[in-house]
Short mmCIF file of C-alpha atoms in Angstrom, two decimals:
data_model
loop_
_atom_site.label_atom_id
_atom_site.label_comp_id
_atom_site.label_asym_id
_atom_site.label_seq_id
_atom_site.Cartn_x
_atom_site.Cartn_y
_atom_site.Cartn_z
CA MET B 151 -98.89 52.84 71.61
CA PRO B 152 -100.50 54.84 68.79
CA ASN B 153 -103.49 56.94 69.78
CA ASN B 154 -106.85 55.34 69.03
CA PRO B 155 -105.79 52.71 66.51
CA THR B 156 -108.78 51.82 64.37
CA THR B 157 -107.37 48.53 63.14
CA HIS B 158 -104.83 45.94 64.19
CA LEU B 159 -102.29 47.32 61.69
CA PRO B 160 -100.19 49.09 64.36
CA TYR B 161 -99.78 45.81 66.21
CA TRP B 162 -98.69 43.93 63.08
CA LEU B 163 -96.10 46.61 62.43
CA ALA B 164 -94.97 46.45 66.05
CA ALA B 165 -94.58 42.69 65.66
CA SER B 166 -92.38 43.16 62.61
CA TYR B 167 -90.01 45.32 64.69
CA LEU B 168 -89.60 42.83 67.54
CA PRO B 169 -85.91 41.88 67.73
CA ASP B 170 -84.94 38.29 66.87
CA VAL B 171 -88.53 37.28 66.12
CA GLY B 172 -89.23 35.86 62.68
CA PRO B 173 -92.62 35.27 61.05
CA ARG B 174 -92.70 31.58 61.97
CA LYS B 175 -92.07 32.19 65.65
CA PHE B 176 -94.56 35.04 65.90
CA THR B 177 -97.39 33.19 64.15
CA ARG B 178 -96.79 30.28 66.54
CA TRP B 179 -97.25 32.65 69.48
CA LEU B 180 -100.36 34.08 67.87
CA THR B 181 -102.15 30.72 67.95
CA HIS B 182 -102.47 31.13 71.72
CA PHE B 183 -104.49 34.38 71.48
CA ASP B 184 -107.73 35.54 69.90
CA ASN B 185 -105.97 38.19 67.83
CA ILE B 186 -102.76 40.17 67.64
CA GLN B 187 -103.98 42.96 69.90
CA ALA B 188 -104.78 40.37 72.57
CA LEU B 189 -101.17 39.15 72.37
CA PHE B 190 -99.72 42.62 72.90
CA THR B 191 -102.06 43.37 75.80
CA ALA B 192 -101.88 39.94 77.47
CA SER B 193 -100.60 39.43 81.01
CA THR B 194 -97.08 38.21 81.65
CA ASP B 195 -98.47 34.86 82.81
CA ALA B 196 -100.44 34.44 79.57
CA LEU B 197 -97.39 35.31 77.47
CA THR B 198 -95.24 32.89 79.45
CA GLN B 199 -97.79 30.11 79.01
CA ALA B 200 -97.63 30.76 75.26
CA GLY B 201 -93.95 29.84 75.37
CA ILE B 202 -92.62 33.40 75.06
CA SER B 203 -89.29 34.06 76.78
CA ALA B 204 -88.76 36.80 79.36
CA GLN B 205 -86.58 38.72 76.91
CA HIS B 206 -89.29 38.67 74.24
CA ILE B 207 -91.99 39.55 76.76
CA GLN B 208 -89.97 42.65 77.63
CA ALA B 209 -89.83 43.58 73.93
CA ILE B 210 -93.59 43.05 73.58
CA ARG B 211 -94.14 45.36 76.53
CA ALA B 212 -92.13 48.16 74.86
CA PRO B 213 -92.69 48.05 71.08
CA ASP B 214 -91.02 50.50 68.71
CA TRP B 215 -94.09 52.72 68.37
CA GLN B 216 -92.03 55.53 66.84
CA SER B 217 -91.18 53.38 63.82
CA VAL B 218 -94.77 52.17 63.68
CA GLU B 219 -96.05 55.75 63.52
CA ARG B 220 -93.56 56.55 60.75
CA ASP B 221 -94.79 53.58 58.72
CA LEU B 222 -98.43 54.51 59.23
CA THR B 223 -97.69 58.04 57.99
CA TRP B 224 -95.93 56.61 54.91
CA ALA B 225 -98.98 54.47 54.09
CA GLN B 226 -101.27 57.51 54.06
CA THR B 227 -99.80 58.53 50.70
CA ALA B 228 -101.51 57.32 47.53
CA GLN B 229 -100.03 54.17 46.01
CA GLN B 230 -98.22 53.27 49.24
CA HIS B 231 -99.67 50.32 51.09
CA ILE B 232 -98.97 48.07 54.06
CA LEU B 233 -100.55 44.62 53.90
CA THR B 234 -100.71 42.38 56.95
CA LEU B 235 -101.01 38.63 57.10
CA GLN B 236 -104.64 38.97 58.23
CA ASP B 237 -105.67 41.22 55.31
CA ALA B 238 -107.88 39.84 52.55
CA SER B 239 -105.67 41.72 50.10
CA TYR B 240 -102.54 39.81 51.18
CA PRO B 241 -101.34 37.67 48.21
CA SER B 242 -102.95 34.26 48.58
CA LEU B 243 -100.03 32.22 47.25
CA LEU B 244 -97.55 33.97 49.50
CA LYS B 245 -99.78 33.33 52.50
CA GLU B 246 -99.46 29.59 51.87
CA ILE B 247 -95.70 29.34 52.45
CA SER B 248 -94.37 28.16 55.80
CA ASP B 249 -93.10 31.57 56.91
CA PRO B 250 -95.00 34.36 55.09
CA PRO B 251 -93.96 37.92 55.99
CA LEU B 252 -96.04 39.45 58.77
CA VAL B 253 -96.30 42.67 56.76
CA LEU B 254 -95.61 43.68 53.18
CA TYR B 255 -94.73 47.22 52.19
CA VAL B 256 -95.99 47.84 48.67
CA GLN B 257 -95.49 50.88 46.48
CA GLY B 258 -97.39 51.10 43.22
CA ASN B 259 -100.23 48.98 41.90
CA VAL B 260 -101.13 46.61 44.73
CA ASP B 261 -103.54 44.74 42.43
CA ALA B 262 -100.54 43.47 40.44
CA LEU B 263 -99.80 41.13 43.36
CA HIS B 264 -102.99 39.20 42.61
CA HIS B 265 -102.24 38.46 38.96
CA ARG B 266 -100.49 35.31 37.77
CA GLN B 267 -96.79 35.72 38.42
CA LEU B 268 -93.74 33.98 37.00
CA ALA B 269 -90.39 34.70 38.65
CA ILE B 270 -87.29 35.10 36.47
CA VAL B 271 -83.94 35.12 38.27
CA GLY B 272 -80.27 34.64 37.50
CA SER B 273 -76.73 35.89 37.71
CA ARG B 274 -75.79 39.47 38.43
CA ARG B 275 -72.88 39.13 36.00
CA ALA B 276 -74.82 37.58 33.14
CA THR B 277 -73.56 37.00 29.63
CA PRO B 278 -75.04 39.04 26.76
CA ALA B 279 -76.91 35.90 25.66
CA GLY B 280 -78.32 35.45 29.17
CA LEU B 281 -79.53 39.03 29.29
CA ASN B 282 -81.19 38.57 25.90
CA HIS B 283 -82.88 35.36 27.08
CA ALA B 284 -84.23 37.10 30.19
CA GLU B 285 -85.65 40.01 28.19
CA THR B 286 -87.15 37.77 25.52
CA PHE B 287 -88.77 35.32 27.92
CA ALA B 288 -90.14 38.15 30.08
CA ALA B 289 -91.64 39.89 27.05
CA THR B 290 -93.26 36.70 25.76
CA LEU B 291 -94.63 35.71 29.15
CA VAL B 292 -96.25 39.08 29.88
CA GLN B 293 -97.93 38.87 26.49
CA ALA B 294 -99.31 35.51 27.64
CA GLY B 295 -100.86 37.15 30.70
CA PHE B 296 -98.17 36.78 33.36
CA VAL B 297 -96.70 39.39 35.65
CA ILE B 298 -92.91 39.06 35.81
CA THR B 299 -91.51 39.02 39.34
CA SER B 300 -87.81 39.40 40.12
CA GLY B 301 -85.38 40.91 42.60
CA LEU B 302 -84.22 44.22 41.02
CA ALA B 303 -80.60 43.02 41.06
CA LEU B 304 -78.07 43.71 38.34
CA GLY B 305 -77.93 41.31 35.41
CA ILE B 306 -80.75 38.84 34.81
CA ASP B 307 -83.18 40.43 37.29
CA ALA B 308 -82.94 43.86 35.67
CA ALA B 309 -83.18 42.37 32.17
CA SER B 310 -86.35 40.52 33.19
CA HIS B 311 -87.97 43.69 34.50
CA ARG B 312 -86.97 45.57 31.34
CA GLY B 313 -88.26 42.83 29.05
CA ALA B 314 -91.66 43.01 30.74
CA LEU B 315 -91.71 46.79 30.48
CA GLN B 316 -90.71 46.77 26.81
CA ALA B 317 -93.65 44.45 26.10
CA LYS B 318 -95.99 46.87 27.94
CA GLY B 319 -96.57 44.35 30.71
CA LEU B 320 -96.56 44.41 34.49
CA THR B 321 -93.54 43.57 36.60
CA ILE B 322 -92.95 43.37 40.35
CA ALA B 323 -89.61 44.00 42.05
CA VAL B 324 -89.16 42.28 45.41
CA MET B 325 -86.46 44.10 47.33
CA GLY B 326 -83.96 42.97 49.94
CA THR B 327 -83.96 46.47 51.41
CA GLY B 328 -86.60 48.90 52.63
CA LEU B 329 -88.61 50.70 49.95
CA GLN B 330 -86.94 53.99 50.82
CA HIS B 331 -83.50 52.53 50.12
CA ILE B 332 -83.34 51.47 46.46
CA TYR B 333 -80.55 48.94 45.90
CA PRO B 334 -78.64 49.08 43.67
CA SER B 335 -79.02 52.85 43.44
CA ALA B 336 -78.38 52.67 39.68
CA HIS B 337 -81.86 51.13 39.37
CA ARG B 338 -83.78 54.16 40.58
CA GLY B 339 -84.78 54.83 36.98
CA LEU B 340 -85.88 51.21 36.56
CA VAL B 341 -88.02 51.47 39.70
CA ALA B 342 -89.64 54.63 38.33
CA ALA B 343 -90.40 52.85 35.06
CA ILE B 344 -91.94 49.89 36.92
CA LEU B 345 -94.20 52.19 38.91
CA ASN B 346 -95.11 54.32 35.89
CA GLN B 347 -96.28 51.19 34.07
CA GLN B 348 -98.59 50.07 36.89
CA GLY B 349 -96.16 47.59 38.42
CA ALA B 350 -95.06 47.50 42.05
CA ILE B 351 -92.07 47.29 44.35
CA VAL B 352 -92.43 45.12 47.44
CA SER B 353 -90.49 44.48 50.64
CA GLU B 354 -91.04 42.90 54.02
CA PHE B 355 -88.25 45.00 55.52
CA PRO B 356 -88.65 48.33 57.35
CA LEU B 357 -88.76 51.31 55.02
CA THR B 358 -85.24 52.55 55.74
CA MET B 359 -83.52 49.15 55.88
CA SER B 360 -80.16 49.28 54.07
CA PRO B 361 -78.61 46.30 52.21
CA ARG B 362 -77.64 43.45 54.51
CA PRO B 363 -76.38 40.05 53.29
CA GLU B 364 -78.79 38.06 55.45
CA ASN B 365 -81.83 39.81 53.98
CA PHE B 366 -81.39 38.62 50.40
CA PRO B 367 -82.12 34.92 51.02
CA ARG B 368 -85.26 36.05 52.86
CA ARG B 369 -86.14 38.24 49.87
CA ASN B 370 -85.71 35.19 47.59
CA ARG B 371 -88.37 33.19 49.43
CA VAL B 372 -90.84 36.01 48.80
CA ILE B 373 -90.00 36.07 45.07
CA ALA B 374 -90.74 32.35 44.90
CA GLY B 375 -93.75 32.60 47.21
CA LEU B 376 -95.54 35.17 45.06
CA SER B 377 -95.05 33.14 41.89
CA MET B 378 -96.47 30.05 40.26
CA GLY B 379 -92.99 29.06 39.17
CA VAL B 380 -89.37 30.21 38.93
CA LEU B 381 -87.31 30.37 35.74
CA VAL B 382 -83.54 30.37 36.29
CA VAL B 383 -81.82 31.85 33.23
CA GLU B 384 -78.15 31.81 34.23
CA ALA B 385 -76.65 31.02 37.63
CA ALA B 386 -73.39 29.90 39.16
CA LEU B 387 -73.41 26.90 41.48
CA LYS B 388 -73.13 29.13 44.54
CA SER B 389 -75.76 31.77 43.93
CA GLY B 390 -78.91 33.26 45.34
CA SER B 391 -80.80 32.05 42.26
CA LEU B 392 -80.44 28.45 43.41
CA VAL B 393 -81.70 29.50 46.83
CA THR B 394 -84.78 30.97 45.11
CA ALA B 395 -85.26 27.71 43.21
CA ARG B 396 -85.01 25.75 46.44
CA HIS B 397 -87.65 27.96 48.06
CA ALA B 398 -89.90 27.44 45.02
CA LEU B 399 -89.59 23.68 45.33
CA GLU B 400 -90.27 23.73 49.07
CA GLN B 401 -93.33 25.91 48.43
CA GLY B 402 -94.74 23.53 45.82
CA ARG B 403 -94.02 25.73 42.82
CA GLU B 404 -92.59 24.83 39.44
CA VAL B 405 -88.87 25.17 38.71
CA PHE B 406 -87.59 25.85 35.18
CA ALA B 407 -84.03 26.25 33.92
CA ILE B 408 -82.42 27.25 30.62
CA PRO B 409 -79.42 25.08 29.65
CA GLY B 410 -76.18 26.61 28.41
CA SER B 411 -72.70 25.77 27.26
CA ILE B 412 -70.69 23.45 29.48
CA HIS B 413 -67.93 26.08 29.30
CA ASN B 414 -70.19 28.82 30.65
CA PHE B 415 -69.52 29.31 34.37
CA PHE B 416 -72.97 30.88 34.72
CA ALA B 417 -74.72 27.84 33.23
CA HIS B 418 -73.48 25.45 35.90
CA GLY B 419 -76.24 26.33 38.33
CA CYS B 420 -78.91 25.73 35.69
CA HIS B 421 -77.33 22.39 34.80
CA HIS B 422 -77.37 21.42 38.47
CA LEU B 423 -81.09 22.16 38.64
CA LEU B 424 -81.72 20.16 35.48
CA LYS B 425 -79.84 17.17 36.90
CA GLN B 426 -82.07 17.40 39.97
CA GLY B 427 -85.23 17.32 37.85
CA ALA B 428 -86.11 20.91 36.96
CA LYS B 429 -87.88 21.33 33.64
CA LEU B 430 -85.57 22.16 30.75
CA VAL B 431 -86.76 25.27 28.93
CA GLU B 432 -85.92 26.22 25.36
CA THR B 433 -88.88 28.49 24.60
CA ALA B 434 -91.59 30.22 26.60
CA THR B 435 -93.99 27.58 25.29
CA ASP B 436 -92.28 25.04 27.56
CA ILE B 437 -93.34 27.13 30.56
CA LEU B 438 -96.83 27.89 29.29
CA GLU B 439 -97.51 24.21 28.63
CA GLU B 440 -96.58 23.39 32.21
CA LEU B 441 -98.81 26.12 33.64
CA ASN B 442 -101.65 26.03 31.10
CA ASN B 443 -104.13 24.51 33.56
CA TYR B 444 -104.25 27.66 35.62
CA PRO B 445 -106.85 30.41 35.15
CA SER B 446 -105.76 33.70 33.62
CA GLN B 447 -106.39 35.97 36.63
CA PRO B 448 -106.86 36.37 39.47
CA LEU B 449 -104.95 33.42 40.89
CA SER B 450 -106.56 30.43 42.46
CA THR B 451 -105.75 29.94 46.12
CA ASN B 452 -104.44 26.47 45.21
CA PRO B 453 -100.68 26.34 44.60
CA PRO B 454 -99.27 24.78 41.43
CA SER B 455 -98.31 21.13 41.61
CA ALA B 456 -94.82 20.62 42.98
CA VAL B 457 -91.93 19.65 40.76
CA GLN B 458 -91.42 15.97 41.37
CA PHE B 459 -87.85 16.00 42.59
CA THR B 460 -85.85 16.80 45.67
CA MET B 461 -83.35 19.54 45.00
CA ALA B 462 -80.04 19.25 46.77
CA LEU B 463 -78.06 22.47 46.78
CA PRO B 464 -74.37 22.16 45.92
CA ALA B 465 -72.03 21.59 48.83
CA ALA B 466 -71.19 24.61 50.98
CA GLN B 467 -74.06 26.64 49.57
CA THR B 468 -73.68 30.16 50.95
CA ILE B 469 -74.65 33.70 50.08
CA PRO B 470 -71.56 35.92 49.83
CA PRO B 471 -71.47 39.39 51.40
CA ILE B 472 -73.03 42.20 49.39
CA ASP B 473 -69.73 43.56 48.15
CA LYS B 474 -68.77 40.14 46.82
CA MET B 475 -72.04 39.18 45.17
CA SER B 476 -70.67 39.57 41.64
CA LEU B 477 -69.05 36.26 40.85
CA SER B 478 -65.91 36.03 38.77
CA SER B 479 -66.55 34.85 35.22
CA GLN B 480 -63.14 33.20 35.41
CA VAL B 481 -61.58 35.16 32.57
CA PRO B 482 -57.80 34.57 32.83
CA ALA B 483 -56.09 37.44 34.63
CA GLN B 484 -53.24 37.70 32.12
CA LEU B 485 -55.52 39.24 29.50
CA SER B 486 -55.33 43.00 29.12
CA LYS B 487 -58.26 45.02 30.44
CA ASN B 488 -59.52 45.81 26.94
CA ASN B 489 -59.25 42.20 25.76
CA ARG B 490 -61.03 40.98 28.89
CA ALA B 491 -63.83 43.47 28.26
CA LEU B 492 -64.21 42.33 24.65
CA LEU B 493 -64.21 38.65 25.66
CA GLU B 494 -67.14 39.36 27.98
CA GLN B 495 -69.16 40.46 24.92
CA ILE B 496 -68.74 37.12 23.13
CA ASP B 497 -71.24 34.35 23.87
CA TYR B 498 -70.63 30.65 24.22
CA ASP B 499 -72.91 30.35 21.20
CA VAL B 500 -72.11 31.85 17.82
CA THR B 501 -71.87 35.63 18.14
CA PRO B 502 -71.91 37.66 14.89
CA ILE B 503 -69.03 40.10 14.57
CA ASP B 504 -71.52 42.94 14.06
CA ALA B 505 -72.99 42.15 17.48
CA ILE B 506 -69.54 42.12 19.06
CA ILE B 507 -68.74 45.53 17.57
CA LEU B 508 -72.09 46.94 18.70
CA ARG B 509 -71.73 45.60 22.24
CA SER B 510 -68.14 46.77 22.65
CA GLY B 511 -68.57 50.26 21.22
CA LEU B 512 -65.23 49.88 19.44
CA THR B 513 -64.40 50.33 15.77
CA ALA B 514 -64.38 47.38 13.39
CA SER B 515 -60.61 47.53 13.00
CA GLU B 516 -60.05 47.60 16.77
CA VAL B 517 -62.34 44.63 17.26
CA SER B 518 -60.72 42.64 14.45
CA SER B 519 -57.27 43.07 15.96
CA MET B 520 -58.44 42.07 19.44
CA LEU B 521 -60.38 39.08 18.10
CA LEU B 522 -57.22 37.80 16.46
CA THR B 523 -55.35 38.12 19.76
CA LEU B 524 -58.09 36.25 21.64
CA GLU B 525 -58.28 33.52 19.01
CA LEU B 526 -54.52 32.95 18.94
CA ALA B 527 -54.56 32.70 22.73
CA GLY B 528 -57.32 30.07 22.58
CA TYR B 529 -60.08 32.06 24.29
CA ILE B 530 -62.37 32.13 21.26
CA GLN B 531 -62.72 30.35 17.95
CA SER B 532 -63.99 31.59 14.62
CA CYS B 533 -66.88 29.71 13.05
CA ALA B 534 -69.57 30.16 10.45
CA GLY B 535 -71.44 33.34 11.33
CA GLY B 536 -68.99 34.81 13.83
CA TYR B 537 -67.08 33.76 16.94
CA MET B 538 -67.67 31.49 19.94
CA ARG B 539 -66.16 31.81 23.38
CA CYS B 540 -64.18 28.77 24.54
CA CYS B 541 -63.42 29.65 28.18
#
């Protein structure tokens, strides 16, 4: 046990390290005691009467104080915070969900957690149009007074963070790893930009936690729990974005989705949400109109009204392992590598040839030749203003 703890923080951290004990189970135990310190110092009989198993009692008797001390040392540095479920500074909306994290590790501007937040999520392998939508919506929404919350993943998440930053707004990255293990590592620069612009990175996981598949669905519930609503930009049917949307619905938050082409594999998840009753979004105004009854900031402790539908996830909804998270865009394998790469730069909407050249980094003559090949093979079609992808 730490020497002379002045608050209950060490005990909350110790609770977070108990093996096979989630927030819901621990808070149920806590109802039997006056406070968390009383739980950790209770007799075996009292713990047994609270419904705690012998295995868990043994863990309570020997907490991981070494990790607790490490965390306490980390939190002594400026702009590094640990919030517990009992703290007044714990985000009020997140506290209202059925299984709020026992502790939150926060680096950066902790006050950002108390501003109005809108989550933007979507595919890791987004189309150029999807990335543009994410950036544009994020920029418009921060200008309307929202903080943009997302998961720091490749694709739509990163574009959402960047859109908020480009508009000089605040953005929060909720991580599925510990704060000392940035994932993906390519986003270290993005994390620095978020912190430099008074945003924050947040995690419920121990500081050194590495990426684990089971942690990302848990991360998604926090993204939804912090936010008044969730906007899904692009998502496949089997994706973490739909899990985030489900959490939002269960938590009484609004769910928004942007429609796309029926040929776009990464629009199918959005279409599923829309069929289930999510609000169709064409402009940021559609979101603002839905949330316009809420005060600017700070947030009310009352959650937004729930979307009036019951969302059924597609059959066999699973989260793939980390190394398989990038879904195939179903580009036919017989295409050459260069032609496949160029096809990825063409949207299911009209894409000007200048945009295709800019995105590809190729010369105009190279692009023209490859476009002809793709068109003859039936993957794209020419139209007024450029080209459209067909598959």
